[in-house]
XYZ file of C-alpha atoms in Angstrom:
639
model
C 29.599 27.411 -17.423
C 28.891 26.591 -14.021
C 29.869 27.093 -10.002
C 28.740 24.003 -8.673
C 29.716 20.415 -9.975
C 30.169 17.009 -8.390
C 32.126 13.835 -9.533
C 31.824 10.883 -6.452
C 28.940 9.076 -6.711
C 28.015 8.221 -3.192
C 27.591 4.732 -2.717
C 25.678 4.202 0.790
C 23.074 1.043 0.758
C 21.342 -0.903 3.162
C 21.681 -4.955 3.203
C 18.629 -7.028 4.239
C 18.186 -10.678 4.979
C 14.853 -12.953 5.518
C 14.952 -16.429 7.173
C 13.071 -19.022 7.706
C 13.072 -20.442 10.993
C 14.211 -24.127 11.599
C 11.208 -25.549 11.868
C 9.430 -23.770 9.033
C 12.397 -24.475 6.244
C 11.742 -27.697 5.561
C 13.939 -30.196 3.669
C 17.190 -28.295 1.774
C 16.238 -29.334 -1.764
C 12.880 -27.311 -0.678
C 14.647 -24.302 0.253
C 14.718 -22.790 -3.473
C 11.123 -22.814 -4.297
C 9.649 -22.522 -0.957
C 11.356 -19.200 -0.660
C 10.623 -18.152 -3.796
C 6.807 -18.306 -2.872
C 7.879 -16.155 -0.104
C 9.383 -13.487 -2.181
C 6.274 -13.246 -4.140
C 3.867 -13.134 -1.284
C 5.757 -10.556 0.100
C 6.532 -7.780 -2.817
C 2.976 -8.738 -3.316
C 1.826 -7.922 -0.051
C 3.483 -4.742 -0.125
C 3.307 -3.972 -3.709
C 0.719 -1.033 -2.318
C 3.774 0.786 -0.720
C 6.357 -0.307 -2.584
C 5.136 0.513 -6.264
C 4.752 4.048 -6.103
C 7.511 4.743 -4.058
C 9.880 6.875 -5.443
C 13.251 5.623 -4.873
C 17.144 7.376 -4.346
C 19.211 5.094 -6.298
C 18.029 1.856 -5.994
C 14.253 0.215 -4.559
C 13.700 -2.414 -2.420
C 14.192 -5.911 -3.571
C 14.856 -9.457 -2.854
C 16.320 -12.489 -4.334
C 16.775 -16.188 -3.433
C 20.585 -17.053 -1.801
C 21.307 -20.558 -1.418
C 22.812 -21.955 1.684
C 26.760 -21.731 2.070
C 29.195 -21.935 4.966
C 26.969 -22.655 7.673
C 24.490 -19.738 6.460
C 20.993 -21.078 5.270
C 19.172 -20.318 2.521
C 17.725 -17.446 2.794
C 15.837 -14.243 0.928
C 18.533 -11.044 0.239
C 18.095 -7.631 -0.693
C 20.475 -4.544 -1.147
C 19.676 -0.692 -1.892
C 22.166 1.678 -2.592
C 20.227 4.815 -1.185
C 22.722 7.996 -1.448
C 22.199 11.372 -0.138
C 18.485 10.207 1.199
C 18.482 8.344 4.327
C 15.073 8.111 4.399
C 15.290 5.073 2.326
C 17.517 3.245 4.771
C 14.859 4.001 7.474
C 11.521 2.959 4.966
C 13.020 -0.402 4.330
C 13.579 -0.965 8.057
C 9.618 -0.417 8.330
C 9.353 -2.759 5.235
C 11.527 -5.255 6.924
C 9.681 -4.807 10.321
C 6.257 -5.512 8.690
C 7.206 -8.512 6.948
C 8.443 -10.366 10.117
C 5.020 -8.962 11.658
C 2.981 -10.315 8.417
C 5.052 -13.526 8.188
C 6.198 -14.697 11.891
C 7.573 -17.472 10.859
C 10.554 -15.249 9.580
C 13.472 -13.841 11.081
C 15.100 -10.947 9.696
C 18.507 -9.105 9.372
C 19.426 -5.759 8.738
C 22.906 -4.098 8.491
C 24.724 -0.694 6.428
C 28.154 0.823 5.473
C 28.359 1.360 9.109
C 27.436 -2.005 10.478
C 24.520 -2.019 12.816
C 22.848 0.605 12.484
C 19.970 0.164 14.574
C 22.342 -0.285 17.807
C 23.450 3.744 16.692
C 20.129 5.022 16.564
C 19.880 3.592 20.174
C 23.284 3.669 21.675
C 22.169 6.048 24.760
C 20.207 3.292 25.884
C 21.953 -0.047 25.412
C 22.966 -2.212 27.979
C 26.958 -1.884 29.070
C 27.956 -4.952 27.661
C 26.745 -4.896 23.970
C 29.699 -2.941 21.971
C 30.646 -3.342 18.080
C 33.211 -6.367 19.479
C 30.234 -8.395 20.221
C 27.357 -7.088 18.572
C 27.549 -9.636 15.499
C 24.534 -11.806 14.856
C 22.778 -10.772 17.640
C 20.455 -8.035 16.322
C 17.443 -9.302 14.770
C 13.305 -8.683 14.075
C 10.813 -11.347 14.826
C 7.511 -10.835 15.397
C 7.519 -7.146 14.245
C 9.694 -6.389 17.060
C 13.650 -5.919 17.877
C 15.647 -8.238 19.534
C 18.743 -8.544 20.663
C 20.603 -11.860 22.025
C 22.254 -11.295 25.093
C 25.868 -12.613 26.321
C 25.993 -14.367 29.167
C 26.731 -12.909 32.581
C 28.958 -14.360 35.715
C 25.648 -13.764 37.667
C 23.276 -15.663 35.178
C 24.487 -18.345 33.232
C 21.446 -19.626 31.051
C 22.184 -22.741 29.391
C 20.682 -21.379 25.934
C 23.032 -18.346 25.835
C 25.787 -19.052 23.855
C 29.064 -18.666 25.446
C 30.631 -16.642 21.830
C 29.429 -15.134 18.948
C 26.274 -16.726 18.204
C 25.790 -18.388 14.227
C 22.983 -17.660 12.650
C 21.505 -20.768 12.781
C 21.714 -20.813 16.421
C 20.535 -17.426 16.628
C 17.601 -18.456 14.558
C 16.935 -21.387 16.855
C 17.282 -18.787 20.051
C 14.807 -16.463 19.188
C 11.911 -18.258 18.764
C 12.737 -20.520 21.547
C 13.066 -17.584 24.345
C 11.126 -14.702 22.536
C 11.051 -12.927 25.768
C 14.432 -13.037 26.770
C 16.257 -11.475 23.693
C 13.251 -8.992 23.204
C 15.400 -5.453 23.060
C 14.563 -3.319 26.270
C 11.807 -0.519 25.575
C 13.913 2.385 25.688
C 16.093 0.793 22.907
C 12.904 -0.495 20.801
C 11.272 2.678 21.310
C 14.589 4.861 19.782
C 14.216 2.822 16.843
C 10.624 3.006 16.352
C 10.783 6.467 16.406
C 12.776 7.212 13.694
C 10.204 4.816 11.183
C 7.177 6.080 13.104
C 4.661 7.533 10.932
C 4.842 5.238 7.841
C 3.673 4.812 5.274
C 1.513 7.544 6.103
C 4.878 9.713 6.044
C 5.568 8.504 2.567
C 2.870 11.423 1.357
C 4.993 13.879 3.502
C 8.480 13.098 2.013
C 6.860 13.928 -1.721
C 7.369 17.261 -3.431
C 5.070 18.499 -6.500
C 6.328 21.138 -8.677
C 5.679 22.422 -11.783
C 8.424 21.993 -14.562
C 8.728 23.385 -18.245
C 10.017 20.124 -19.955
C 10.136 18.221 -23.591
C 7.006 16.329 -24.172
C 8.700 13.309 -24.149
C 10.391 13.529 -20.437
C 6.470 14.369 -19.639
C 5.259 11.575 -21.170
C 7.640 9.150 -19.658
C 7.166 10.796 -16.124
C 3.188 9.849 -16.037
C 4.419 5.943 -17.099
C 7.212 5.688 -14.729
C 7.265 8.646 -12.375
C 10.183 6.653 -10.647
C 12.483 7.608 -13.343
C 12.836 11.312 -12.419
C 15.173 9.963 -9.480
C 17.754 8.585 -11.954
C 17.135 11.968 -14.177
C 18.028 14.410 -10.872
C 21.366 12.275 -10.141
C 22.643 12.203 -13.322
C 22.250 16.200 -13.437
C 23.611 16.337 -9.953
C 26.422 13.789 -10.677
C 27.360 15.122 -13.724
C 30.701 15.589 -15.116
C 32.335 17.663 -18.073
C 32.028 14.607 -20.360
C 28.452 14.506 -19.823
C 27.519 17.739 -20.541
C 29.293 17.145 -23.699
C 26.280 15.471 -25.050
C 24.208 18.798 -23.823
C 25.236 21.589 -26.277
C 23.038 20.110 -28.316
C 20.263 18.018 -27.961
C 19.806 14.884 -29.745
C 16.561 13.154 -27.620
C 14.805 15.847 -25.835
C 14.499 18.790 -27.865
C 13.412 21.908 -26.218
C 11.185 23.392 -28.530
C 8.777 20.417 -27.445
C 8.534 21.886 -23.639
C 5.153 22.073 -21.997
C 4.108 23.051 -18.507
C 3.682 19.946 -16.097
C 3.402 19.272 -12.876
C 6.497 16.304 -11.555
C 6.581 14.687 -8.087
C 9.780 14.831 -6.725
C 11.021 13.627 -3.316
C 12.144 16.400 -0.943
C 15.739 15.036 -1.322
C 15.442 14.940 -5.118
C 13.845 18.182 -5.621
C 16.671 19.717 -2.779
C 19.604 18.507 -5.306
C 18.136 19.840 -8.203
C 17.026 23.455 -6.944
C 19.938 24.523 -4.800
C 22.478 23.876 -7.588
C 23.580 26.872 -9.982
C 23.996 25.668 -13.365
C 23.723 27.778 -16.393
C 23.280 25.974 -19.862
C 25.442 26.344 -22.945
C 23.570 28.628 -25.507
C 23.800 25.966 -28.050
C 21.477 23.979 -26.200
C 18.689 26.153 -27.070
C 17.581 26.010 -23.257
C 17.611 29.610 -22.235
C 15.932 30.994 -18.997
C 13.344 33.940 -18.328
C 14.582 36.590 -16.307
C 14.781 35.633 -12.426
C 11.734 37.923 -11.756
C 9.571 36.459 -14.310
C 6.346 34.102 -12.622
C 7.795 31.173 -13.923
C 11.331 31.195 -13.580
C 11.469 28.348 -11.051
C 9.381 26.529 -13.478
C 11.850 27.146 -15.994
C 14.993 25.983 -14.107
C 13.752 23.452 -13.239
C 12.773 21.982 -16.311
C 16.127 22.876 -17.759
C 17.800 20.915 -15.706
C 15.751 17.809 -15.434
C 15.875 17.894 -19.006
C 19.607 18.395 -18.917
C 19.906 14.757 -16.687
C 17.510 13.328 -18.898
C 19.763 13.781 -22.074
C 22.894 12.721 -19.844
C 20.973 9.436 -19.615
C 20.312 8.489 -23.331
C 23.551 9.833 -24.471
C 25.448 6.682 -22.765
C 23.513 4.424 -24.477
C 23.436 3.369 -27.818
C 19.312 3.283 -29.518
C 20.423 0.072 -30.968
C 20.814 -2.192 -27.568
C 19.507 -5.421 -27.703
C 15.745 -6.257 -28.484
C 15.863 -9.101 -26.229
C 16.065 -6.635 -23.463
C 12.289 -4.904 -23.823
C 10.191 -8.066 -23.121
C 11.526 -9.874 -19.896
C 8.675 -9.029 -17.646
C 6.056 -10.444 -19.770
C 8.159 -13.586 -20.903
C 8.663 -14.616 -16.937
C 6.812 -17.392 -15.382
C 6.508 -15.314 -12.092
C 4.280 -12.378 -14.193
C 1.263 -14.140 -14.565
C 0.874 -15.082 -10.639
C 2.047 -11.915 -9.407
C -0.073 -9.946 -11.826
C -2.924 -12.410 -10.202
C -1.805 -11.540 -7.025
C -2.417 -7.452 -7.466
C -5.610 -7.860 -8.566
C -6.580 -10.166 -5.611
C -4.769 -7.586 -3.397
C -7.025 -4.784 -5.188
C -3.746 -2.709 -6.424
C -5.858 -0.994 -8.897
C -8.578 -0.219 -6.824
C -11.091 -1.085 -9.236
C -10.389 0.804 -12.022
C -12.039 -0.514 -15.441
C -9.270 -2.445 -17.033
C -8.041 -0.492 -20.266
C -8.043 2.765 -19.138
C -5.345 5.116 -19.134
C -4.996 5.228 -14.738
C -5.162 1.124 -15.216
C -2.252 1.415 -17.874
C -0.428 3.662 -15.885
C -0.558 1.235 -12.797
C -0.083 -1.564 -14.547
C 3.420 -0.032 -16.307
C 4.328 0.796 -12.712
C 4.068 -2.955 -11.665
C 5.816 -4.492 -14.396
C 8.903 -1.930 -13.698
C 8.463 -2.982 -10.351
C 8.522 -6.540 -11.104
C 11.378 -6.058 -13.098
C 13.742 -4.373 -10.509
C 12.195 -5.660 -7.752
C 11.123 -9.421 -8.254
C 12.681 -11.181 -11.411
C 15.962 -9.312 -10.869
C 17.705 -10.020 -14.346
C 21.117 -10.767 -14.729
C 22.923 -7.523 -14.820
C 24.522 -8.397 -18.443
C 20.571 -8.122 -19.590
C 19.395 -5.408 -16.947
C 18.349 -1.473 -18.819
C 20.122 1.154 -17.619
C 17.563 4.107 -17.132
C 18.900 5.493 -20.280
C 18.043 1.901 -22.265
C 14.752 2.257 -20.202
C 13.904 5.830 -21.471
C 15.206 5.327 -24.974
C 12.757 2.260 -24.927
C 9.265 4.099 -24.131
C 9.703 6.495 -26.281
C 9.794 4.196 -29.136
C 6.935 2.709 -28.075
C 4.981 5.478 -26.781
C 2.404 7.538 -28.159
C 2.025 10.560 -27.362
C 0.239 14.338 -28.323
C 2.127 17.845 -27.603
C -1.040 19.433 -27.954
C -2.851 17.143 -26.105
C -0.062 17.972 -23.152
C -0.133 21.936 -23.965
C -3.757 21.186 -23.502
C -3.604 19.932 -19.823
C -1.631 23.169 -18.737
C -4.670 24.542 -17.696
C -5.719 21.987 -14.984
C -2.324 21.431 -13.529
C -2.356 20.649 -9.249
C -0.651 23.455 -7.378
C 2.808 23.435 -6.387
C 3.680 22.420 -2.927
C 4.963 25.106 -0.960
C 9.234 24.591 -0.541
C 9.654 27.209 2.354
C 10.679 24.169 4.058
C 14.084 24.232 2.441
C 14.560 27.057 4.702
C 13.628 26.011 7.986
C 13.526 28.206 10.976
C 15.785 27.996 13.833
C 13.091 26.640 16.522
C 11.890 24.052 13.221
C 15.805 22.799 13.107
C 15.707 22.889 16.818
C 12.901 20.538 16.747
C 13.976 18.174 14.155
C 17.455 17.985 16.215
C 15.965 17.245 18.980
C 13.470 14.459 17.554
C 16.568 12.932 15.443
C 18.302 12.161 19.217
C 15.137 11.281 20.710
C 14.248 14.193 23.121
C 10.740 15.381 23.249
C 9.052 17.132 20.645
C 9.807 20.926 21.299
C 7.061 23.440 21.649
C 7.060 27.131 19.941
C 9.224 29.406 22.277
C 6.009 31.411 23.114
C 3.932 28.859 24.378
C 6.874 27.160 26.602
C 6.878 27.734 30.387
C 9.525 30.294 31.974
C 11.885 28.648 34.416
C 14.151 29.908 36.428
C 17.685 29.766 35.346
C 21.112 30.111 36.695
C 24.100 30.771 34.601
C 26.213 29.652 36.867
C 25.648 25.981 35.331
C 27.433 26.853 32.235
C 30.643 27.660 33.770
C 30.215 24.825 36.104
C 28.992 22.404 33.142
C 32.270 23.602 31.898
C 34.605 23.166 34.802
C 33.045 19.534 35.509
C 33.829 18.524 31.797
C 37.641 20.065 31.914
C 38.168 18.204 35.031
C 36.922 14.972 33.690
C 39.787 12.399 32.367
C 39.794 11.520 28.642
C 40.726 8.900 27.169
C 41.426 7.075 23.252
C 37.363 6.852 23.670
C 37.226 10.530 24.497
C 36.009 12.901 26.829
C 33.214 11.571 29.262
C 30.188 14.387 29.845
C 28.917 15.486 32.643
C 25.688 14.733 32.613
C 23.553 11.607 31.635
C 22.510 11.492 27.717
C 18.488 10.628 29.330
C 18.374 14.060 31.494
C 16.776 16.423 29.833
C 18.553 19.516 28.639
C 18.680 23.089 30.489
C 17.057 25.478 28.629
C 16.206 29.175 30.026
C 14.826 32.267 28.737
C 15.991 35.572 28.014
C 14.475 37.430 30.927
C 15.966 34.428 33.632
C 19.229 35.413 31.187
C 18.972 39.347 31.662
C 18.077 38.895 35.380
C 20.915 36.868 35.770
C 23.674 39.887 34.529
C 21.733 42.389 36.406
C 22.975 40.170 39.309
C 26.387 40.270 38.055
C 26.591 43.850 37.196
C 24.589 44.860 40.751
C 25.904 46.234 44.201
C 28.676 43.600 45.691
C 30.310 43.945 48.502
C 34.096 45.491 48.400
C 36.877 42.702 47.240
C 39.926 42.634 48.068
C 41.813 43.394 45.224
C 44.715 41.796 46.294
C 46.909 39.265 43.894
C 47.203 36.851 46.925
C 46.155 33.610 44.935
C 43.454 31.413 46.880
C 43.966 27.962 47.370
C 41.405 26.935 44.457
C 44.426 27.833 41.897
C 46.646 25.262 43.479
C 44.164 22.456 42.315
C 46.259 21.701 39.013
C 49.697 21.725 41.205
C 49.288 18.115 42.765
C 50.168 16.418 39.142
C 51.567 18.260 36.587
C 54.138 19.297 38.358
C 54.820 16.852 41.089
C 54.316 19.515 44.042
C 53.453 17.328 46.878
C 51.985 20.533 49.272
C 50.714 18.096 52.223
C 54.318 16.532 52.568
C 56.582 19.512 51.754
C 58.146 21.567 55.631
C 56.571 24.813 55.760
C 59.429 26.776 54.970
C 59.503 25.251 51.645
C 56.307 25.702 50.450
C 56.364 29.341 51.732
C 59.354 29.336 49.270
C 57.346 27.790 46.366
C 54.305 30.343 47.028
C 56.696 33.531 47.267
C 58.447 31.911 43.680
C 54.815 31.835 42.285
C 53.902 35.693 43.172
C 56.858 36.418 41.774
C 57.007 34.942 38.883
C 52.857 36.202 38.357
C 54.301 39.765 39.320
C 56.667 39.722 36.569
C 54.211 38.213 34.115
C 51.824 41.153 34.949
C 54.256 43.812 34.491
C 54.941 42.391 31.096
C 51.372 42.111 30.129
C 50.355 45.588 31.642
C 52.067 47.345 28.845
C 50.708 45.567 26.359
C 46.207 45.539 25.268
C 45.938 41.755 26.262
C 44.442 42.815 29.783
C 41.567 44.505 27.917
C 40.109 41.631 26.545
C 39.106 40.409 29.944
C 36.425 41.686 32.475
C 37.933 42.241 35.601
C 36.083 42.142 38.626
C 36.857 45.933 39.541
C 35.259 46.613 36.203
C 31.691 45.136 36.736
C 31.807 47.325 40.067
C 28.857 49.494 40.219
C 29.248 53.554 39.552
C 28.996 54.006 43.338
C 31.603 51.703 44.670
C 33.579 53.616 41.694
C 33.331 56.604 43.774
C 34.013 55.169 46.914
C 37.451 53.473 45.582
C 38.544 56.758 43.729
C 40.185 58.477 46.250
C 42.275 55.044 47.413
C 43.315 55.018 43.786
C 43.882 58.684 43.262
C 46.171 58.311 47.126
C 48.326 55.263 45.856
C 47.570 53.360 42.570
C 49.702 53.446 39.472
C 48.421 52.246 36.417
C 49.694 48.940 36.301
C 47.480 47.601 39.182
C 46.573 44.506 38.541
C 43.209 43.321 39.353
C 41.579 40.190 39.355
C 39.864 38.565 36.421
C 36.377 37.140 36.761
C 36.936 33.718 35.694
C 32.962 32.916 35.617
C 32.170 35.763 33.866
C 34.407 35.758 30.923
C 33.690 31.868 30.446
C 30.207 32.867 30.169
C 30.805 36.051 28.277
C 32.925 34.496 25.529
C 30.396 31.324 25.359
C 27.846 33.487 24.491
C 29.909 35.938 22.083
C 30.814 32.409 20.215
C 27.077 30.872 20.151
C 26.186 34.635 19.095
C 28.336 34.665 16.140
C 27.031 31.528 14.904
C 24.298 33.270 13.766
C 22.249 30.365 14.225
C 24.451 27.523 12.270
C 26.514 25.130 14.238
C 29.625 25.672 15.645
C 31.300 25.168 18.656
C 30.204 26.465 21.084
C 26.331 24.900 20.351
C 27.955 21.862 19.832
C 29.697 21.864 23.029
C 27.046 23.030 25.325
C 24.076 20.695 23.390
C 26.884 17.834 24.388
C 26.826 19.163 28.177
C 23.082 19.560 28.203
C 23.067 23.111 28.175
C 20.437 24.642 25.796
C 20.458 28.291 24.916
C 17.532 30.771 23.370
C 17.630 32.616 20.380
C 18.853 36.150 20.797
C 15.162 37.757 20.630
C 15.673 40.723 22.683
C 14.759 43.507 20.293
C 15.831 46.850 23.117
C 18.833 48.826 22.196
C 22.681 47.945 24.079
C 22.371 49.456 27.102
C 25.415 51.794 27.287
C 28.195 51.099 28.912
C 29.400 52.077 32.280
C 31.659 55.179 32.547
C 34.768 55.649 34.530
């Protein structure tokens, strides 16, 4: 029925905390409805950004904790946000506004994988912050990052604590010496850079397509658009139970299907469009042919409406009543309401009208998931949600056929196929390297190949450890790119007139460098007769290795340095080989050259993916161009 099916549910999320500092908490029987005030004034405050957003999993929310084990009281929120990670990174721009809005409040922010704002910057901490030590040190205030330090033998400030801070000393730290744990620039600045651009960006991360679906998913979608994220993951989550409720549908029939237009998020629309999925024919959901207009249309609508019918078939239409009016019925509504309108959230529209309603629905689910955060025994599952507008929602197919007409135009998805120099760029923006310029308009420099094999020898020679392997270069260098021409110019070189080598086996004393400690050889202390002894063992043992080898095709695979020799040294050497040579000479293998030869066979075959060898030589610093030379293999040199 299908090639392409997933059973884990991913379970990332994000944990937030808001405190008050010392002097701003007041008395503890205070702390429970002071910060309550501040939960409203802030989802108020950002009820602009926060309303329309359209969320993973989970949106961003916040609840009153009381104080235990030397913890305050304090505000705490948690958002499971999946496969999109641009969820983690909006709430750390939520978070980083509040503190900037509210300075009296110090905030927290952690994941799965602890801090997560040290990993974003960890080319540019200081030496002596590691995951050991890092705990309750990381905080915003002010709008800005900071970090308390750990005292140092040279400095010994008396306000330093001497081991892992508390949080209440940490909150009495930081707005005591605000200039002292301020993070350094280069580590602020990696962290700004991954939330710059919001909520401007918000618009960017937004796809708008146009889906064949039941009137009623339609009709839900313009009410709560939010909803089509819980829709896409339980198509893309889906098991074989659920699609038992799919052969034949109960809720969303598809005879009702009209042409709409749905906002997605590119992460959303990503899961739904790249997975192969073909319905059962009872369903009644069959698909145009793949060249018809509106295929995409089509799929897509299939299997929204597919996720859609996963949702109401775990719930029973009979949950509880007392479920459907919570938002109304809580104290909270009436301020916060209050507080929208002074806040102009519905930008003056005339009170009544269907935009008004449709903002208005949006702030009471907002207010429910956000702000009164029900008990989870009398939270609605999206399916109890769904199940629950359409009962009360009134709605015309005609009315919907009618608006086909007038629908927005799609948003152009060639971004789900990005170039190579677009990948490039967002690479090298994710690790904080300058934004990258198109090939054509970037300067030629001169390059030398010779750094790759070098790169390569310095990183070989380095000593690992249970850490790993050091680099050779420093992460804040910038990396070596070169063109193709530099690149061409650069084998011509290779492949030009030399001057005659000997092509003696004699080995130099470069290939004695990995004697002094694997094998104990102590050359400087050893007579002279012995180490002649150990050298004339060494030929001899390479002599019988080559004899070996010469019968077998292994000696092919390399390029030996009589083979780049140019057609006229050929002729010079002919008549010493015609006088002398047999065919199992051996001649010397240019190391550099087949390092850099079978680098570049290796990043060649990745046909522009990752793989090893990118990997390896992005790590070093080492940057090579796309393969653009369009002129024919030169041929190769006769014997």
């Amino acid at each position: 029925m299908e090639d392409n099916m997933k059973f884990a549910v991913v379970e990332d999320s994000v944990e937030y905390r808001l405190f008050l500092i010392p002097d701003k908490a007041g008395e503890p029987e205070e702390h429970t409805e002071t910060l309550q005030k501040y939960i409203e004034r802030i989802m108020t405050h950002f009820a602009s950004i926060l309303v329309p957003y359209i969320w993973q999993n989970q949106p961003f929310n916040l609840k009153f904790i009381p104080g235990k084990g030397g913890v305050p009281a304090h505000m705490y929120g948690m958002t499971k946000f999946g496969d999109n990670i641009e969820d983690e990174w909006f709430i750390v721009y939520v978070i980083k506004q509040i503190t900037k809005k509210f300075p009296e409040l110090v905030a927290r922010i952690e994941d799965n994988d602890g801090e997560f704002l040290l990993i974003e910057a960890a080319d540019f901490l200081p030496k002596w912050l590691d995951p050991d030590n890092s705990a309750n040190r990381v905080f915003f205030y002010h709008g800005e990052l900071c970090i308390i330090p750990v005292p140092q033998k040279s400095e010994a400030a008396s306000w330093i604590p001497t081991t892992t801070p508390t949080i209440l000393q940490a909150l009495s730290i930081i707005p005591a010496h605000p200039e002292e744990v301020l993070a350094s620039e280069s580590v602020r600045a990696a962290v700004n850079r991954r939330i710059r651009g919001y909520p401007e960006k918000i618009q960017g991360s937004l796809h708008r397509a146009h889906c064949f679906l039941p009137a009623g998913i339609v009709a839900i979608l313009k009410q709560r658009p939010r909803l089509v994220a819980a829709g896409v993951q339980a198509f893309y989550l889906r098991d074989p139970i659920d699609l038992r409720a799919c052969r034949v549908f109960k809720t969303f029939l598809p005879e009702t299907r009209v042409m709409t237009s749905v906002t997605f998020t590119k992460c959303l629309y990503a899961q739904l469009v790249q997975q192969r999925f073909v319905p059962d024919r009872r369903s009644g959901y069959g698909l145009p042919p793949p060249s018809h207009p509106q295929y995409r249309a089509h799929e897509l609508g299939m299997k929204l409406a597919h996720g859609f019918e996963i949702l109401c078939s775990k719930c029973s239409p009979h949950f509880s009543e007392s479920r459907k009016s919570l938002v109304t019925t809580s104290p909270l509504w009436a301020s916060f309401l209050e507080s929208l309108k002074k806040n102009d959230y519905f930008k003056g529209l005339l009170e009544g009208s269907t935009q008004y309603q449709e903002r208005l629905e949006m702030a009471k689910n907002y207010f429910q998931l956000s702000v009164h955060r029900p008990e989870s025994s009398l939270a609605m599952s999206p399916g109890e949600e769904i199940l629950t507008v359409l009962q009360t929602l009134l709605f015309d197919v005609e009315e919907l056929k009618k608006e086909e007409a007038n629908l927005p135009p799609e948003d152009d998805d060639q971004w789900l196929e990005l170039s190579p120099e677009q990948l490039d760029q967002l690479l090298q923006e994710a690790v904080g390297e300058k934004e990258s310029q198109p090939v054509a308009k970037k300067e030629k420099q001169s390059c030398d190949l010779t750094q790759v094999s070098e790169s390569m020898k310095a990183f070989i020679s380095k000593v690992s450890t249970h850490k790993g392997a050091e680099l050779p270069r420093d992460p804040s260098e910038a990396p070596i790119t070169f063109d193709v021409d530099s690149f061409l110019n650069y084998f011509d070189k290779i492949l030009g007139p030399k001057p005659h080598e000997s092509e003696s086996d004699d080995l130099e004393e470069e290939d004695f460098e990995c004697l002094d400690s694997d094998d104990d050889l102590d050359l400087e202390t050893q007579e002279p007769g012995s180490l002649k002894g150990t050298l004339d063992n060494l030929k001899s043992y390479m002599a019988q290795m080559d004899q070996e080898l010469a019968h077998t095709s292994i000696g092919k695979s390399f390029t030996t340095r009589k083979q780049v020799e140019t057609p006229s040294q050929t002729a010079n050497n002919n008549s010493d080989e015609d006088s002398g040579a047999d065919d199992c000479a051996v001649t010397p293998v240019d190391v550099d050259l087949n390092l850099v030869s079978n680098i570049l066979e290796s990043y060649s075959s990745q046909a522009g993916l990752a793989g090893p060898a990118s990997n390896l030589l992005q790590s070093m610093g080492v940057q090579l161009p796309d393969n653009t030379d369009d002129r024919p293999p030169s041929k190769p040199v006769e014997d």
